[in-house]
PDB file of C-alpha atoms in Angstrom:
ATOM      1  CA  ALA A   1       0.312   0.304   0.004  1.00  0.00           C
ATOM      2  CA  GLN A   2       1.505   3.818  -1.066  1.00  0.00           C
ATOM      3  CA  SER A   3       1.675   6.478   2.106  1.00  0.00           C
ATOM      4  CA  VAL A   4       2.842   9.607   2.418  1.00  0.00           C
ATOM      5  CA  ALA A   5       4.923  11.084   5.198  1.00  0.00           C
ATOM      6  CA  GLN A   6       4.648  15.242   5.475  1.00  0.00           C
ATOM      7  CA  PRO A   7       7.024  15.379   9.033  1.00  0.00           C
ATOM      8  CA  GLU A   8       6.520  19.001  10.189  1.00  0.00           C
ATOM      9  CA  ASP A   9       3.227  20.128  11.061  1.00  0.00           C
ATOM     10  CA  GLN A  10       4.131  23.654  10.313  1.00  0.00           C
ATOM     11  CA  VAL A  11       6.565  25.696   8.681  1.00  0.00           C
ATOM     12  CA  ASN A  12       7.244  29.022   9.479  1.00  0.00           C
ATOM     13  CA  VAL A  13       9.284  31.409   7.031  1.00  0.00           C
ATOM     14  CA  ALA A  14       9.536  34.980   6.709  1.00  0.00           C
ATOM     15  CA  GLU A  15       8.890  36.781   3.491  1.00  0.00           C
ATOM     16  CA  GLY A  16      11.031  36.861   0.628  1.00  0.00           C
ATOM     17  CA  ASN A  17      12.992  33.743   1.762  1.00  0.00           C
ATOM     18  CA  PRO A  18      13.548  30.901   0.681  1.00  0.00           C
ATOM     19  CA  LEU A  19      10.162  28.304   1.040  1.00  0.00           C
ATOM     20  CA  THR A  20      10.383  24.104   1.296  1.00  0.00           C
ATOM     21  CA  VAL A  21       8.277  21.662   2.964  1.00  0.00           C
ATOM     22  CA  LYS A  22       9.266  18.494   3.165  1.00  0.00           C
ATOM     23  CA  CYS A  23       7.397  14.783   1.705  1.00  0.00           C
ATOM     24  CA  THR A  24       8.465  11.468   1.913  1.00  0.00           C
ATOM     25  CA  TYR A  25       6.659   8.588   0.625  1.00  0.00           C
ATOM     26  CA  SER A  26       6.638   5.186   0.143  1.00  0.00           C
ATOM     27  CA  VAL A  27       4.979   2.736  -3.240  1.00  0.00           C
ATOM     28  CA  SER A  28       4.739   0.215  -4.897  1.00  0.00           C
ATOM     29  CA  GLY A  29       6.971   0.497  -8.366  1.00  0.00           C
ATOM     30  CA  ASN A  30       7.294   3.517 -10.519  1.00  0.00           C
ATOM     31  CA  PRO A  31       5.119   6.521  -8.439  1.00  0.00           C
ATOM     32  CA  TYR A  32       3.242   9.396  -9.612  1.00  0.00           C
ATOM     33  CA  LEU A  33       3.343  12.248  -7.015  1.00  0.00           C
ATOM     34  CA  PHE A  34       1.540  15.810  -6.231  1.00  0.00           C
ATOM     35  CA  TRP A  35       1.153  18.668  -4.128  1.00  0.00           C
ATOM     36  CA  TYR A  36      -1.730  20.702  -3.837  1.00  0.00           C
ATOM     37  CA  VAL A  37      -2.710  23.632  -1.931  1.00  0.00           C
ATOM     38  CA  GLN A  38      -5.593  24.217   0.291  1.00  0.00           C
ATOM     39  CA  TYR A  39      -6.956  27.980   1.524  1.00  0.00           C
ATOM     40  CA  PRO A  40      -9.590  28.129   4.521  1.00  0.00           C
ATOM     41  CA  ASN A  41     -13.161  26.917   3.498  1.00  0.00           C
ATOM     42  CA  ARG A  42     -11.788  26.027   0.117  1.00  0.00           C
ATOM     43  CA  GLY A  43     -11.131  22.750  -0.932  1.00  0.00           C
ATOM     44  CA  LEU A  44      -7.326  21.522  -2.494  1.00  0.00           C
ATOM     45  CA  GLN A  45      -5.790  22.954  -5.691  1.00  0.00           C
ATOM     46  CA  PHE A  46      -3.312  21.290  -7.564  1.00  0.00           C
ATOM     47  CA  LEU A  47       0.197  23.401  -7.997  1.00  0.00           C
ATOM     48  CA  LEU A  48       2.429  20.478  -9.275  1.00  0.00           C
ATOM     49  CA  LYS A  49       2.641  16.763 -10.545  1.00  0.00           C
ATOM     50  CA  TYR A  50       5.923  14.147 -11.059  1.00  0.00           C
ATOM     51  CA  ILE A  51       5.143  11.597 -13.442  1.00  0.00           C
ATOM     52  CA  THR A  52       8.280  10.871 -15.422  1.00  0.00           C
ATOM     53  CA  GLY A  53      10.994  12.710 -17.363  1.00  0.00           C
ATOM     54  CA  ASP A  54      13.229  15.532 -15.329  1.00  0.00           C
ATOM     55  CA  ASN A  55      13.197  15.168 -11.301  1.00  0.00           C
ATOM     56  CA  LEU A  56      12.855  19.094 -11.460  1.00  0.00           C
ATOM     57  CA  VAL A  57       8.851  19.637 -11.852  1.00  0.00           C
ATOM     58  CA  LYS A  58       7.975  23.561 -12.274  1.00  0.00           C
ATOM     59  CA  GLY A  59       3.669  24.094 -11.056  1.00  0.00           C
ATOM     60  CA  SER A  60       1.786  27.388  -9.849  1.00  0.00           C
ATOM     61  CA  TYR A  61       2.490  30.592  -8.378  1.00  0.00           C
ATOM     62  CA  GLY A  62       6.196  30.076  -8.522  1.00  0.00           C
ATOM     63  CA  PHE A  63       6.308  26.727  -6.823  1.00  0.00           C
ATOM     64  CA  GLU A  64       8.481  24.019  -8.159  1.00  0.00           C
ATOM     65  CA  ALA A  65       9.428  20.009  -6.652  1.00  0.00           C
ATOM     66  CA  GLU A  66      12.054  17.719  -6.829  1.00  0.00           C
ATOM     67  CA  PHE A  67      11.982  13.941  -7.700  1.00  0.00           C
ATOM     68  CA  ASN A  68      14.341  11.999  -5.710  1.00  0.00           C
ATOM     69  CA  LYS A  69      14.027   8.439  -6.264  1.00  0.00           C
ATOM     70  CA  SER A  70      16.734   7.266  -3.899  1.00  0.00           C
ATOM     71  CA  GLN A  71      16.069   9.122  -0.914  1.00  0.00           C
ATOM     72  CA  THR A  72      11.695   8.222  -2.032  1.00  0.00           C
ATOM     73  CA  SER A  73      11.195  12.228  -1.500  1.00  0.00           C
ATOM     74  CA  PHE A  74       9.395  14.554  -3.255  1.00  0.00           C
ATOM     75  CA  HIS A  75      10.363  18.246  -1.502  1.00  0.00           C
ATOM     76  CA  LEU A  76       8.334  21.254  -2.679  1.00  0.00           C
ATOM     77  CA  LYS A  77       9.813  24.500  -3.134  1.00  0.00           C
ATOM     78  CA  LYS A  78       9.605  28.521  -3.184  1.00  0.00           C
ATOM     79  CA  PRO A  79      12.610  30.438  -4.230  1.00  0.00           C
ATOM     80  CA  SER A  80      10.794  33.362  -2.266  1.00  0.00           C
ATOM     81  CA  ALA A  81       7.799  33.386  -0.254  1.00  0.00           C
ATOM     82  CA  LEU A  82       5.112  35.533  -0.327  1.00  0.00           C
ATOM     83  CA  VAL A  83       2.833  36.251   2.376  1.00  0.00           C
ATOM     84  CA  SER A  84      -0.546  34.723   0.397  1.00  0.00           C
ATOM     85  CA  ASP A  85       1.616  31.599   0.107  1.00  0.00           C
ATOM     86  CA  SER A  86       0.177  30.905   3.596  1.00  0.00           C
ATOM     87  CA  ALA A  87      -1.719  27.746   3.186  1.00  0.00           C
ATOM     88  CA  LEU A  88      -1.976  24.503   3.968  1.00  0.00           C
ATOM     89  CA  TYR A  89      -0.264  22.109   1.595  1.00  0.00           C
ATOM     90  CA  PHE A  90      -0.901  18.445   1.042  1.00  0.00           C
ATOM     91  CA  CYS A  91       1.423  15.976  -0.648  1.00  0.00           C
ATOM     92  CA  ALA A  92      -0.085  12.844  -2.407  1.00  0.00           C
ATOM     93  CA  VAL A  93       1.373   9.978  -4.660  1.00  0.00           C
ATOM     94  CA  SER A  94       0.154   6.933  -6.676  1.00  0.00           C
ATOM     95  CA  PRO A  95       1.075   3.792  -8.137  1.00  0.00           C
ATOM     96  CA  TYR A  96       1.702   4.363 -12.108  1.00  0.00           C
ATOM     97  CA  GLY A  97      -2.130   3.093 -13.029  1.00  0.00           C
ATOM     98  CA  ASN A  98      -3.523   3.220  -9.882  1.00  0.00           C
ATOM     99  CA  ASN A  99      -6.816   5.100  -9.531  1.00  0.00           C
ATOM    100  CA  ARG A 100      -6.369   6.127  -6.409  1.00  0.00           C
ATOM    101  CA  LEU A 101      -4.760   9.149  -4.608  1.00  0.00           C
ATOM    102  CA  ALA A 102      -3.190   8.930  -0.618  1.00  0.00           C
ATOM    103  CA  PHE A 103      -2.662  11.748   0.998  1.00  0.00           C
ATOM    104  CA  GLY A 104      -0.064  12.996   3.959  1.00  0.00           C
ATOM    105  CA  LYS A 105      -1.266  14.367   7.112  1.00  0.00           C
ATOM    106  CA  GLY A 106      -0.459  18.315   5.263  1.00  0.00           C
ATOM    107  CA  ASN A 107       2.087  21.363   6.688  1.00  0.00           C
ATOM    108  CA  GLN A 108       0.413  24.337   7.513  1.00  0.00           C
ATOM    109  CA  VAL A 109       2.648  26.859   6.044  1.00  0.00           C
ATOM    110  CA  VAL A 110       3.088  30.403   7.402  1.00  0.00           C
ATOM    111  CA  VAL A 111       4.640  33.411   5.995  1.00  0.00           C
ATOM    112  CA  ILE A 112       5.562  36.643   8.171  1.00  0.00           C
ATOM    113  CA  PRO A 113       5.447  39.760   6.959  1.00  0.00           C
TER     114      PRO A 113
ATOM    115  CA  ASN B   1     -17.001  25.891 -16.493  1.00  0.00           C
ATOM    116  CA  ALA B   2     -17.851  25.433 -13.184  1.00  0.00           C
ATOM    117  CA  GLY B   3     -15.782  22.072 -11.905  1.00  0.00           C
ATOM    118  CA  VAL B   4     -16.935  20.491  -8.898  1.00  0.00           C
ATOM    119  CA  THR B   5     -20.080  21.321  -7.497  1.00  0.00           C
ATOM    120  CA  GLN B   6     -20.935  20.474  -3.865  1.00  0.00           C
ATOM    121  CA  THR B   7     -24.091  21.001  -1.794  1.00  0.00           C
ATOM    122  CA  PRO B   8     -24.861  21.866   0.853  1.00  0.00           C
ATOM    123  CA  LYS B   9     -21.657  23.975   2.263  1.00  0.00           C
ATOM    124  CA  PHE B  10     -22.616  23.066   5.566  1.00  0.00           C
ATOM    125  CA  ARG B  11     -24.712  20.929   7.812  1.00  0.00           C
ATOM    126  CA  ILE B  12     -26.286  19.983  11.178  1.00  0.00           C
ATOM    127  CA  LEU B  13     -27.526  16.777  11.772  1.00  0.00           C
ATOM    128  CA  LYS B  14     -28.858  14.809  14.478  1.00  0.00           C
ATOM    129  CA  ILE B  15     -27.557  11.484  15.467  1.00  0.00           C
ATOM    130  CA  GLY B  16     -29.342   9.335  13.930  1.00  0.00           C
ATOM    131  CA  GLN B  17     -30.636  11.671  11.045  1.00  0.00           C
ATOM    132  CA  SER B  18     -29.257  10.564   7.274  1.00  0.00           C
ATOM    133  CA  MET B  19     -28.783  12.932   4.670  1.00  0.00           C
ATOM    134  CA  THR B  20     -26.861  13.053   0.792  1.00  0.00           C
ATOM    135  CA  LEU B  21     -24.260  15.320  -0.070  1.00  0.00           C
ATOM    136  CA  GLN B  22     -24.361  16.670  -3.244  1.00  0.00           C
ATOM    137  CA  CYS B  23     -21.523  16.183  -6.157  1.00  0.00           C
ATOM    138  CA  THR B  24     -21.835  16.983  -9.949  1.00  0.00           C
ATOM    139  CA  GLN B  25     -19.265  18.184 -11.909  1.00  0.00           C
ATOM    140  CA  ASP B  26     -19.190  19.619 -15.763  1.00  0.00           C
ATOM    141  CA  MET B  27     -15.951  18.062 -17.347  1.00  0.00           C
ATOM    142  CA  ASN B  28     -17.221  14.826 -18.264  1.00  0.00           C
ATOM    143  CA  HIS B  29     -14.640  13.169 -16.467  1.00  0.00           C
ATOM    144  CA  ASN B  30     -15.070   9.765 -15.606  1.00  0.00           C
ATOM    145  CA  TYR B  31     -13.662   9.166 -12.486  1.00  0.00           C
ATOM    146  CA  MET B  32     -14.676  11.295  -8.956  1.00  0.00           C
ATOM    147  CA  TYR B  33     -14.158  10.274  -5.448  1.00  0.00           C
ATOM    148  CA  TRP B  34     -15.653  11.326  -1.671  1.00  0.00           C
ATOM    149  CA  TYR B  35     -13.012  12.195   1.268  1.00  0.00           C
ATOM    150  CA  ARG B  36     -13.356  12.841   4.826  1.00  0.00           C
ATOM    151  CA  GLN B  37     -10.866  15.826   6.088  1.00  0.00           C
ATOM    152  CA  ASP B  38     -10.165  15.290   9.714  1.00  0.00           C
ATOM    153  CA  PRO B  39      -7.886  18.076  11.328  1.00  0.00           C
ATOM    154  CA  GLY B  40      -4.606  17.211  11.222  1.00  0.00           C
ATOM    155  CA  MET B  41      -5.365  13.962   9.249  1.00  0.00           C
ATOM    156  CA  GLY B  42      -5.244  14.652   5.763  1.00  0.00           C
ATOM    157  CA  LEU B  43      -7.967  13.006   3.504  1.00  0.00           C
ATOM    158  CA  LYS B  44      -8.959   9.969   4.034  1.00  0.00           C
ATOM    159  CA  LEU B  45     -11.352   8.071   0.603  1.00  0.00           C
ATOM    160  CA  ILE B  46     -14.288   7.179   1.303  1.00  0.00           C
ATOM    161  CA  TYR B  47     -15.569   6.004  -1.823  1.00  0.00           C
ATOM    162  CA  TYR B  48     -14.994   5.948  -5.566  1.00  0.00           C
ATOM    163  CA  SER B  49     -16.070   5.698  -9.258  1.00  0.00           C
ATOM    164  CA  VAL B  50     -14.953   4.554 -12.361  1.00  0.00           C
ATOM    165  CA  GLY B  51     -17.506   5.986 -14.278  1.00  0.00           C
ATOM    166  CA  ALA B  52     -21.329   5.025 -13.848  1.00  0.00           C
ATOM    167  CA  GLY B  53     -22.461   2.440 -12.763  1.00  0.00           C
ATOM    168  CA  ILE B  54     -19.353   1.460 -11.209  1.00  0.00           C
ATOM    169  CA  THR B  55     -18.719   2.199  -7.581  1.00  0.00           C
ATOM    170  CA  ASP B  56     -15.637   1.168  -5.276  1.00  0.00           C
ATOM    171  CA  LYS B  57     -14.812   1.724  -1.058  1.00  0.00           C
ATOM    172  CA  GLY B  58     -12.104   3.098  -0.246  1.00  0.00           C
ATOM    173  CA  GLU B  59      -9.938   3.467   2.859  1.00  0.00           C
ATOM    174  CA  VAL B  60     -13.134   4.292   5.483  1.00  0.00           C
ATOM    175  CA  PRO B  61     -16.706   3.524   3.886  1.00  0.00           C
ATOM    176  CA  ASN B  62     -18.503   2.612   6.446  1.00  0.00           C
ATOM    177  CA  GLY B  63     -21.322   3.898   7.673  1.00  0.00           C
ATOM    178  CA  TYR B  64     -21.356   5.603   3.763  1.00  0.00           C
ATOM    179  CA  ASN B  65     -23.056   4.825   0.426  1.00  0.00           C
ATOM    180  CA  VAL B  66     -22.775   5.499  -3.028  1.00  0.00           C
ATOM    181  CA  SER B  67     -24.393   5.864  -6.326  1.00  0.00           C
ATOM    182  CA  ARG B  68     -23.021   6.960 -10.142  1.00  0.00           C
ATOM    183  CA  SER B  69     -26.336   6.620 -12.721  1.00  0.00           C
ATOM    184  CA  THR B  70     -24.892   9.038 -14.666  1.00  0.00           C
ATOM    185  CA  THR B  71     -21.111  10.877 -15.596  1.00  0.00           C
ATOM    186  CA  GLU B  72     -21.923  14.299 -13.615  1.00  0.00           C
ATOM    187  CA  ASP B  73     -23.599  13.150 -10.113  1.00  0.00           C
ATOM    188  CA  PHE B  74     -22.155  11.325  -7.639  1.00  0.00           C
ATOM    189  CA  PRO B  75     -23.842  11.724  -4.579  1.00  0.00           C
ATOM    190  CA  LEU B  76     -22.400   9.802  -0.803  1.00  0.00           C
ATOM    191  CA  ARG B  77     -25.071   9.227   1.906  1.00  0.00           C
ATOM    192  CA  LEU B  78     -25.518   9.268   5.200  1.00  0.00           C
ATOM    193  CA  GLU B  79     -27.781   6.762   6.702  1.00  0.00           C
ATOM    194  CA  LEU B  80     -27.869   6.817  10.448  1.00  0.00           C
ATOM    195  CA  ALA B  81     -25.170   9.833  11.116  1.00  0.00           C
ATOM    196  CA  ALA B  82     -22.944  10.203  14.076  1.00  0.00           C
ATOM    197  CA  PRO B  83     -20.662  11.894  15.984  1.00  0.00           C
ATOM    198  CA  SER B  84     -17.510  10.142  14.182  1.00  0.00           C
ATOM    199  CA  GLN B  85     -19.011  11.376  10.880  1.00  0.00           C
ATOM    200  CA  THR B  86     -18.060  14.894  12.151  1.00  0.00           C
ATOM    201  CA  SER B  87     -16.233  16.156   9.029  1.00  0.00           C
ATOM    202  CA  VAL B  88     -15.768  18.232   6.280  1.00  0.00           C
ATOM    203  CA  TYR B  89     -16.129  16.434   2.692  1.00  0.00           C
ATOM    204  CA  PHE B  90     -14.618  16.909  -0.619  1.00  0.00           C
ATOM    205  CA  CYS B  91     -15.354  15.368  -3.740  1.00  0.00           C
ATOM    206  CA  ALA B  92     -13.027  15.396  -7.132  1.00  0.00           C
ATOM    207  CA  SER B  93     -13.046  14.209 -10.387  1.00  0.00           C
ATOM    208  CA  ARG B  94     -10.459  13.417 -12.985  1.00  0.00           C
ATOM    209  CA  ARG B  95     -10.280  12.164 -16.481  1.00  0.00           C
ATOM    210  CA  GLY B  96      -9.659   8.484 -17.356  1.00  0.00           C
ATOM    211  CA  THR B  97      -6.002   7.264 -17.119  1.00  0.00           C
ATOM    212  CA  GLY B  98      -3.600   8.334 -18.627  1.00  0.00           C
ATOM    213  CA  ARG B  99      -0.518  10.682 -17.767  1.00  0.00           C
ATOM    214  CA  ASN B 100      -2.950  14.140 -16.596  1.00  0.00           C
ATOM    215  CA  GLN B 101      -4.268  12.386 -12.989  1.00  0.00           C
ATOM    216  CA  ALA B 102      -4.735  15.655 -11.462  1.00  0.00           C
ATOM    217  CA  GLN B 103      -8.103  15.385  -9.432  1.00  0.00           C
ATOM    218  CA  HIS B 104      -9.950  18.609  -9.237  1.00  0.00           C
ATOM    219  CA  PHE B 105     -11.970  19.526  -5.566  1.00  0.00           C
ATOM    220  CA  GLY B 106     -15.257  21.044  -4.969  1.00  0.00           C
ATOM    221  CA  ASP B 107     -15.104  23.415  -1.884  1.00  0.00           C
ATOM    222  CA  GLY B 108     -16.776  21.260   0.621  1.00  0.00           C
ATOM    223  CA  THR B 109     -19.055  20.027   2.620  1.00  0.00           C
ATOM    224  CA  ARG B 110     -19.081  20.853   6.351  1.00  0.00           C
ATOM    225  CA  LEU B 111     -20.989  18.200   8.369  1.00  0.00           C
ATOM    226  CA  SER B 112     -21.473  18.121  11.903  1.00  0.00           C
ATOM    227  CA  ILE B 113     -23.442  15.420  14.206  1.00  0.00           C
ATOM    228  CA  LEU B 114     -24.688  17.119  17.408  1.00  0.00           C
TER     229      LEU B 114
END
């Protein structure tokens, strides 16, 4: 069965500083990996995905993520955080061809002005 | 496009009551999902459907039922509401198999069982 670990409950970062949200996964076979963001009282919004190819994936709002197969990680990054990036971030994994996603518990990101 | 629409947005139920959470999508997606979100627990899959007439259980199906009579609609039914079902429920959809597997989410139904 697939699983996702997001080890930090909350990530605090000063506006303008680099932002990193960590994610490690466990899955049989090749993974599909996703990042979603959730703003208060809203559903999850897709940010980016890794299916195959380049290990560095670029997504919406200046976010990117690096797939590392040997470390089974898929950390989300942004070079310069904005106050508007404050939200709940979810990492998710699916084995190749599987219909279902397994989500991590989420990380609250707080960007301090 | 409206995307994925969930109704109602909020609801308070008494223990033992029943209700249906509605979900409809206008993107002609084959796959649809129901999740529940509890604080600090991420999203747990309740049921999913790969097309009209086909449904299957997820991680936490007990106490819930679903149907999929059309491509657009995927209602979730609670027959005997229990306090443990207090949660935020999200419906999602996506296209069929292939590389484009991102799920599109509705804005959720916040349900309290008292």
